[in-house]
Amino acid sequence: MPETETIVVIGAGVTGLSTALYIQQHLLPTQSILLVAKDFPDSTSVNYASPWAGAHYRPVPGSSPQFIREENQARRTYNYFKKLASQDPAAGIEPIEGIEYLENPPAEYKDAESVQNGYGHLDGFKQLSQDELPPDVKWGVRYQTFVINSPVYCAYMLRKFILKGGQKREYTLADPKEAFHLADNVRTVVNCSGTGMGDPKSFIIRGQTCLIRNPCNVTLTRQNSDGTWSFCIPRPLDGGTIIGGTKEPHNWDPNPCPETRAQLLANAAKWFPFTAESGGQFDVIRDIVGRRPAREGGMRIETEKVAEGRFVVHAYGAGGRGFELSRGVAEDVVLLMFEGGLLRQKASL
């Protein structure tokens, strides 16, 4: 009888969970899967970014190879969210109208091809004319998108993984190669560790947001004239509304800044369509600080041979786009594993 092989996935953020679930669908009877992470969906570490995310599906226009790759992954994720939202409300994903208003749009927002690359696949996409825009806004769009209750979605994926026979282990790894020694007959380690563990191109982006009880029926993103961004993201399943936010590369401060909170809420009172009874006042549940694991040049998605018969498949560094790219990244990882003979597609029944 063939020896059972264990595939180890490192990291239980949205990328790791999505990837582990998708790999699990393609396991042979002689393969098992182990998810190893320092933090799981019941954790509250500032370094465990996924449960802190807004999160919503929002495109980013562009025409560089990195943007094209990411939009291909995002497009597949959008279609997956559409299917999941209609089939399983317990996932914490809901369709909603998305609106964007930019006061000082960067060049890629003015380029028709870049906008088409980023937004063309969205249901109901419409670029707004000047007379449809608020004062001071130079560029705007509407489209059908999705909002995600991020803690619920992460817990949902972990629950599905366990119910389908996956194993998990809470463990702090020093190096991806250490994972080869955490189970019997490990040939493949999938590195969804966020920062990659020692990659000099990796860095963190600090984000501060505010979770409030006030309801909102759209997700709205606004770029301010000084280049900063504000957004409101309602969380499904009565999860409140996220008001954001900041993007601060290399800032390791774990403490929420009161002045930042005041500015976020002041912007929200001016621009976001909360119900009239809010009266510009917000019922704050908590301040949130999280560290998005980013990487120069975008995500690293590739296979590395680390020893004879041992391979690490890397998939980390999504920055603030983990949820938007998650399913597409998982599919790309499985494709790499097929190409390398690390997984074999199940025969169609």
Short mmCIF file of C-alpha atoms in Angstrom, two decimals:
data_model
loop_
_atom_site.label_atom_id
_atom_site.label_comp_id
_atom_site.label_asym_id
_atom_site.label_seq_id
_atom_site.Cartn_x
_atom_site.Cartn_y
_atom_site.Cartn_z
CA MET A 1 0.00 0.00 0.00
CA PRO A 2 1.48 3.44 -0.93
CA GLU A 3 2.80 5.58 1.92
CA THR A 4 0.54 8.52 2.80
CA GLU A 5 2.03 11.89 1.81
CA THR A 6 1.28 15.04 3.83
CA ILE A 7 1.07 18.46 2.18
CA VAL A 8 1.73 21.29 4.65
CA VAL A 9 0.20 24.75 4.17
CA ILE A 10 1.77 27.53 6.24
CA GLY A 11 -0.50 30.39 7.31
CA ALA A 12 -4.19 30.64 8.21
CA GLY A 13 -4.93 34.07 6.78
CA VAL A 14 -7.33 34.44 3.89
CA THR A 15 -4.67 33.31 1.39
CA GLY A 16 -3.63 30.26 3.39
CA LEU A 17 -7.19 29.18 4.18
CA SER A 18 -8.37 29.66 0.59
CA THR A 19 -5.38 27.74 -0.73
CA ALA A 20 -5.67 24.89 1.77
CA LEU A 21 -9.37 24.45 0.92
CA TYR A 22 -8.72 24.40 -2.81
CA ILE A 23 -5.79 21.97 -2.53
CA GLN A 24 -8.01 19.76 -0.36
CA GLN A 25 -10.45 19.38 -3.27
CA HIS A 26 -7.69 17.80 -5.38
CA LEU A 27 -6.04 15.40 -2.92
CA LEU A 28 -5.55 11.77 -3.85
CA PRO A 29 -6.52 9.06 -1.32
CA THR A 30 -2.81 8.72 -0.51
CA GLN A 31 -2.46 12.43 0.38
CA SER A 32 -3.45 14.40 3.48
CA ILE A 33 -3.17 18.09 4.31
CA LEU A 34 -1.94 19.88 7.44
CA LEU A 35 -2.49 23.62 8.07
CA VAL A 36 0.22 25.10 10.29
CA ALA A 37 0.00 28.65 11.65
CA LYS A 38 0.87 30.83 14.59
CA ASP A 39 -2.58 32.46 14.46
CA PHE A 40 -5.99 31.02 13.59
CA PRO A 41 -9.37 32.78 13.13
CA ASP A 42 -9.98 33.00 16.88
CA SER A 43 -6.74 34.99 17.33
CA THR A 44 -6.51 38.76 17.77
CA SER A 45 -2.85 39.40 16.94
CA VAL A 46 -2.03 42.67 15.18
CA ASN A 47 0.20 40.59 12.87
CA TYR A 48 -2.71 38.37 11.80
CA ALA A 49 -4.18 40.77 9.26
CA SER A 50 -7.12 38.86 7.74
CA PRO A 51 -9.73 39.15 10.54
CA TRP A 52 -9.02 42.89 10.77
CA ALA A 53 -9.77 43.51 7.10
CA GLY A 54 -12.78 45.56 5.97
CA ALA A 55 -13.29 43.78 3.65
CA HIS A 56 -14.75 44.51 0.23
CA TYR A 57 -14.00 43.64 -3.36
CA ARG A 58 -12.60 46.78 -4.95
CA PRO A 59 -10.68 46.73 -8.26
CA VAL A 60 -7.42 48.56 -8.87
CA PRO A 61 -6.81 49.79 -12.45
CA GLY A 62 -3.45 49.43 -14.14
CA SER A 63 -1.61 48.02 -17.14
CA SER A 64 1.71 46.71 -15.74
CA PRO A 65 2.36 42.93 -15.74
CA GLN A 66 1.76 42.90 -11.97
CA PHE A 67 -1.62 44.63 -12.35
CA ILE A 68 -2.66 42.33 -15.18
CA ARG A 69 -1.73 39.25 -13.12
CA GLU A 70 -3.59 40.55 -10.07
CA GLU A 71 -6.68 41.48 -12.03
CA ASN A 72 -6.79 38.01 -13.53
CA GLN A 73 -6.74 36.61 -9.99
CA ALA A 74 -9.27 39.19 -8.82
CA ARG A 75 -11.66 38.40 -11.66
CA ARG A 76 -11.74 34.73 -10.69
CA THR A 77 -12.21 35.67 -7.04
CA TYR A 78 -15.13 37.95 -7.95
CA ASN A 79 -16.87 35.08 -9.74
CA TYR A 80 -16.21 32.76 -6.81
CA PHE A 81 -17.66 35.30 -4.33
CA LYS A 82 -20.72 35.64 -6.55
CA LYS A 83 -21.29 31.89 -6.42
CA LEU A 84 -20.58 31.60 -2.69
CA ALA A 85 -22.83 34.53 -1.75
CA SER A 86 -25.76 32.95 -3.59
CA GLN A 87 -25.21 29.42 -2.28
CA ASP A 88 -24.03 29.76 1.32
CA PRO A 89 -24.96 32.87 3.38
CA ALA A 90 -22.99 31.41 6.32
CA ALA A 91 -19.79 32.42 4.51
CA GLY A 92 -20.46 36.06 5.44
CA ILE A 93 -20.31 37.43 1.87
CA GLU A 94 -23.08 39.65 0.48
CA PRO A 95 -23.61 41.49 -2.82
CA ILE A 96 -23.83 45.27 -2.53
CA GLU A 97 -23.47 48.42 -4.61
CA GLY A 98 -19.93 49.78 -4.73
CA ILE A 99 -19.27 53.49 -5.34
CA GLU A 100 -15.96 55.29 -5.86
CA TYR A 101 -15.37 59.04 -5.88
CA LEU A 102 -11.90 60.45 -6.62
CA GLU A 103 -11.02 64.12 -6.18
CA ASN A 104 -7.54 63.83 -7.69
CA PRO A 105 -7.50 60.66 -9.83
CA PRO A 106 -4.06 59.16 -10.61
CA ALA A 107 -3.11 58.64 -14.27
CA GLU A 108 -4.25 55.00 -14.40
CA TYR A 109 -7.82 56.08 -13.59
CA LYS A 110 -7.79 58.38 -16.62
CA ASP A 111 -6.58 55.65 -18.98
CA ALA A 112 -9.49 53.81 -20.62
CA GLU A 113 -7.56 50.54 -21.07
CA SER A 114 -6.42 50.47 -17.44
CA VAL A 115 -9.96 51.13 -16.23
CA GLN A 116 -11.29 48.38 -18.49
CA ASN A 117 -8.65 45.97 -17.15
CA GLY A 118 -9.70 46.66 -13.58
CA TYR A 119 -13.44 47.20 -13.79
CA GLY A 120 -14.67 45.65 -17.01
CA HIS A 121 -15.75 42.33 -15.47
CA LEU A 122 -17.96 43.89 -12.79
CA ASP A 123 -21.72 43.50 -13.02
CA GLY A 124 -23.50 46.83 -13.48
CA PHE A 125 -20.28 48.78 -14.01
CA LYS A 126 -20.89 52.41 -14.94
CA GLN A 127 -18.47 55.31 -15.20
CA LEU A 128 -20.22 58.42 -13.92
CA SER A 129 -20.49 61.66 -15.85
CA GLN A 130 -19.50 64.95 -14.27
CA ASP A 131 -23.10 65.93 -13.53
CA GLU A 132 -23.54 62.67 -11.58
CA LEU A 133 -20.62 63.40 -9.26
CA PRO A 134 -20.60 65.29 -5.94
CA PRO A 135 -18.82 68.66 -5.72
CA ASP A 136 -15.01 68.46 -5.92
CA VAL A 137 -15.08 64.91 -7.32
CA LYS A 138 -13.38 64.49 -10.73
CA TRP A 139 -13.88 60.74 -11.35
CA GLY A 140 -16.47 58.24 -10.20
CA VAL A 141 -17.92 54.78 -10.85
CA ARG A 142 -20.68 52.47 -9.61
CA TYR A 143 -20.78 48.68 -9.83
CA GLN A 144 -22.06 45.54 -8.17
CA THR A 145 -19.56 44.16 -5.69
CA PHE A 146 -19.28 42.17 -2.47
CA VAL A 147 -18.61 42.92 1.18
CA ILE A 148 -17.18 40.29 3.49
CA ASN A 149 -17.45 39.83 7.24
CA SER A 150 -13.78 38.88 7.45
CA PRO A 151 -13.72 37.10 10.85
CA VAL A 152 -16.81 35.10 9.86
CA TYR A 153 -15.39 34.16 6.45
CA CYS A 154 -12.04 33.03 7.90
CA ALA A 155 -13.79 30.92 10.55
CA TYR A 156 -16.12 29.51 7.88
CA MET A 157 -13.19 28.37 5.73
CA LEU A 158 -11.36 26.79 8.66
CA ARG A 159 -14.54 24.96 9.71
CA LYS A 160 -15.01 23.58 6.18
CA PHE A 161 -11.35 22.52 6.05
CA ILE A 162 -11.61 20.59 9.32
CA LEU A 163 -14.96 18.99 8.45
CA LYS A 164 -13.49 17.74 5.17
CA GLY A 165 -10.69 15.96 7.02
CA GLY A 166 -7.97 18.61 7.16
CA GLN A 167 -5.69 18.80 10.18
CA LYS A 168 -4.43 21.98 11.84
CA ARG A 169 -1.57 22.72 14.19
CA GLU A 170 -0.73 25.91 16.06
CA TYR A 171 3.00 26.32 15.69
CA THR A 172 5.45 29.19 15.14
CA LEU A 173 7.82 28.37 12.29
CA ALA A 174 11.24 29.99 11.92
CA ASP A 175 11.67 28.93 8.29
CA PRO A 176 9.44 27.21 5.69
CA LYS A 177 11.90 24.28 5.58
CA GLU A 178 11.01 23.50 9.20
CA ALA A 179 7.54 22.46 7.99
CA PHE A 180 8.98 19.35 6.30
CA HIS A 181 9.55 17.94 9.79
CA LEU A 182 6.05 18.52 11.21
CA ALA A 183 4.46 15.41 9.69
CA ASP A 184 5.42 12.15 8.03
CA ASN A 185 6.47 12.09 4.39
CA VAL A 186 6.17 15.79 3.58
CA ARG A 187 7.18 16.48 0.00
CA THR A 188 5.44 19.81 -0.54
CA VAL A 189 5.15 22.89 1.68
CA VAL A 190 2.92 25.77 0.55
CA ASN A 191 4.17 29.04 2.02
CA CYS A 192 1.22 31.39 2.61
CA SER A 193 2.95 33.03 5.57
CA GLY A 194 2.14 36.61 4.56
CA THR A 195 5.62 38.05 4.82
CA GLY A 196 7.44 35.00 3.48
CA MET A 197 9.71 34.65 6.52
CA GLY A 198 12.98 36.34 5.67
CA ASP A 199 12.17 37.69 2.20
CA PRO A 200 14.03 41.05 1.95
CA LYS A 201 11.36 42.33 -0.46
CA SER A 202 8.61 41.90 2.14
CA PHE A 203 7.37 44.73 4.33
CA ILE A 204 4.32 45.60 6.40
CA ILE A 205 1.71 48.27 5.74
CA ARG A 206 0.05 49.49 8.92
CA GLY A 207 -3.65 50.14 8.63
CA GLN A 208 -5.96 51.84 11.13
CA THR A 209 -9.73 51.66 10.84
CA CYS A 210 -12.75 52.05 13.10
CA LEU A 211 -15.58 49.55 13.59
CA ILE A 212 -18.92 51.24 14.28
CA ARG A 213 -22.49 50.03 14.81
CA ASN A 214 -24.07 52.52 12.38
CA PRO A 215 -25.54 50.72 9.34
CA CYS A 216 -24.78 51.62 5.73
CA ASN A 217 -26.27 50.14 2.54
CA VAL A 218 -23.37 50.71 0.10
CA THR A 219 -19.61 50.40 0.20
CA LEU A 220 -18.14 53.76 -0.75
CA THR A 221 -14.50 54.63 -1.38
CA ARG A 222 -13.41 58.25 -1.64
CA GLN A 223 -10.02 59.62 -2.59
CA ASN A 224 -9.36 62.99 -1.04
CA SER A 225 -7.64 65.87 -2.82
CA ASP A 226 -4.46 65.32 -0.76
CA GLY A 227 -4.19 61.72 -2.02
CA THR A 228 -5.49 60.04 1.15
CA TRP A 229 -8.40 57.59 0.99
CA SER A 230 -11.55 57.10 3.04
CA PHE A 231 -14.00 54.21 2.87
CA CYS A 232 -17.02 52.67 4.53
CA ILE A 233 -17.58 48.91 4.37
CA PRO A 234 -20.67 47.38 5.97
CA ARG A 235 -20.01 43.88 7.30
CA PRO A 236 -22.67 41.25 6.55
CA LEU A 237 -24.48 39.30 9.28
CA ASP A 238 -24.86 42.35 11.53
CA GLY A 239 -21.12 42.85 11.80
CA GLY A 240 -21.19 46.66 11.96
CA THR A 241 -19.47 49.00 9.49
CA ILE A 242 -15.74 49.51 8.97
CA ILE A 243 -14.62 53.14 8.54
CA GLY A 244 -11.17 53.56 7.10
CA GLY A 245 -8.49 54.00 6.67
CA THR A 246 -4.74 54.42 6.53
CA LYS A 247 -1.89 52.81 4.59
CA GLU A 248 1.42 53.37 6.37
CA PRO A 249 4.33 51.32 5.00
CA HIS A 250 6.99 50.25 7.54
CA ASN A 251 5.04 51.70 10.50
CA TRP A 252 5.20 49.15 13.35
CA ASP A 253 3.15 51.12 15.90
CA PRO A 254 0.51 48.69 17.28
CA ASN A 255 -1.47 51.41 19.05
CA PRO A 256 -4.48 53.17 17.51
CA CYS A 257 -3.97 56.92 17.09
CA PRO A 258 -6.85 59.03 18.55
CA GLU A 259 -6.23 61.80 16.00
CA THR A 260 -6.51 59.29 13.15
CA ARG A 261 -9.80 57.99 14.55
CA ALA A 262 -11.15 61.55 14.77
CA GLN A 263 -10.18 62.24 11.15
CA LEU A 264 -11.68 58.97 9.88
CA LEU A 265 -15.00 59.67 11.60
CA ALA A 266 -15.04 63.32 10.50
CA ASN A 267 -14.62 62.21 6.88
CA ALA A 268 -17.32 59.58 7.33
CA ALA A 269 -19.78 62.17 8.67
CA LYS A 270 -19.20 64.36 5.61
CA TRP A 271 -19.25 61.81 2.84
CA PHE A 272 -20.86 58.50 3.64
CA PRO A 273 -24.61 57.74 3.40
CA PHE A 274 -25.48 56.71 6.93
CA THR A 275 -29.10 56.70 8.03
CA ALA A 276 -30.54 60.04 9.11
CA GLU A 277 -30.90 59.03 12.75
CA SER A 278 -27.09 58.82 13.00
CA GLY A 279 -27.01 62.61 13.03
CA GLY A 280 -23.30 62.61 12.26
CA GLN A 281 -22.63 60.70 15.49
CA PHE A 282 -21.01 57.29 15.52
CA ASP A 283 -21.39 54.40 17.92
CA VAL A 284 -17.81 53.12 17.99
CA ILE A 285 -17.25 49.46 18.82
CA ARG A 286 -13.46 49.51 18.61
CA ASP A 287 -10.40 50.93 16.91
CA ILE A 288 -8.54 48.45 14.71
CA VAL A 289 -4.85 48.30 13.84
CA GLY A 290 -3.53 45.60 11.54
CA ARG A 291 -0.35 44.92 9.57
CA ARG A 292 -0.88 44.03 5.93
CA PRO A 293 1.93 41.77 4.64
CA ALA A 294 3.11 43.39 1.40
CA ARG A 295 5.96 42.73 -1.02
CA GLU A 296 7.87 44.85 -3.53
CA GLY A 297 6.79 43.83 -7.01
CA GLY A 298 3.64 42.09 -5.78
CA MET A 299 2.98 38.59 -4.55
CA ARG A 300 5.55 35.85 -4.85
CA ILE A 301 3.86 32.87 -6.50
CA GLU A 302 6.40 30.28 -7.61
CA THR A 303 7.80 26.83 -6.85
CA GLU A 304 11.23 26.48 -5.23
CA LYS A 305 13.12 23.19 -5.04
CA VAL A 306 14.80 23.21 -1.62
CA ALA A 307 16.20 19.63 -1.60
CA GLU A 308 15.91 16.45 -3.61
CA GLY A 309 12.23 15.57 -3.66
CA ARG A 310 11.24 18.59 -1.53
CA PHE A 311 9.50 21.71 -2.82
CA VAL A 312 8.17 24.96 -1.37
CA VAL A 313 5.36 26.63 -3.30
CA HIS A 314 5.35 30.31 -2.33
CA ALA A 315 2.18 32.42 -2.24
CA TYR A 316 2.59 35.49 -0.05
CA GLY A 317 2.78 39.29 -0.04
CA ALA A 318 -0.74 40.34 -1.09
CA GLY A 319 -0.62 43.57 0.91
CA GLY A 320 -4.12 45.05 1.19
CA ARG A 321 -5.59 42.81 -1.55
CA GLY A 322 -5.67 39.45 0.21
CA PHE A 323 -9.44 38.98 0.05
CA GLU A 324 -9.76 40.33 -3.51
CA LEU A 325 -7.10 37.96 -4.86
CA SER A 326 -7.63 34.97 -2.56
CA ARG A 327 -9.45 32.46 -4.77
CA GLY A 328 -7.41 33.34 -7.85
CA VAL A 329 -4.17 32.86 -5.91
CA ALA A 330 -5.39 29.50 -4.59
CA GLU A 331 -6.15 28.35 -8.15
CA ASP A 332 -2.71 29.51 -9.35
CA VAL A 333 -1.00 27.59 -6.53
CA VAL A 334 -2.85 24.39 -7.42
CA LEU A 335 -1.95 24.88 -11.09
CA LEU A 336 1.73 25.18 -10.14
CA MET A 337 1.41 21.99 -8.11
CA PHE A 338 -0.19 20.17 -11.05
CA GLU A 339 2.59 21.37 -13.37
CA GLY A 340 5.27 20.21 -10.93
CA GLY A 341 3.68 16.82 -10.31
CA LEU A 342 3.06 17.73 -6.66
CA LEU A 343 -0.68 17.17 -7.07
CA ARG A 344 -2.50 14.98 -9.54
CA GLN A 345 -5.92 15.89 -10.79
CA LYS A 346 -8.61 13.51 -9.70
CA ALA A 347 -10.12 11.49 -12.49
CA SER A 348 -13.59 12.69 -13.48
CA LEU A 349 -16.30 10.31 -12.27
#
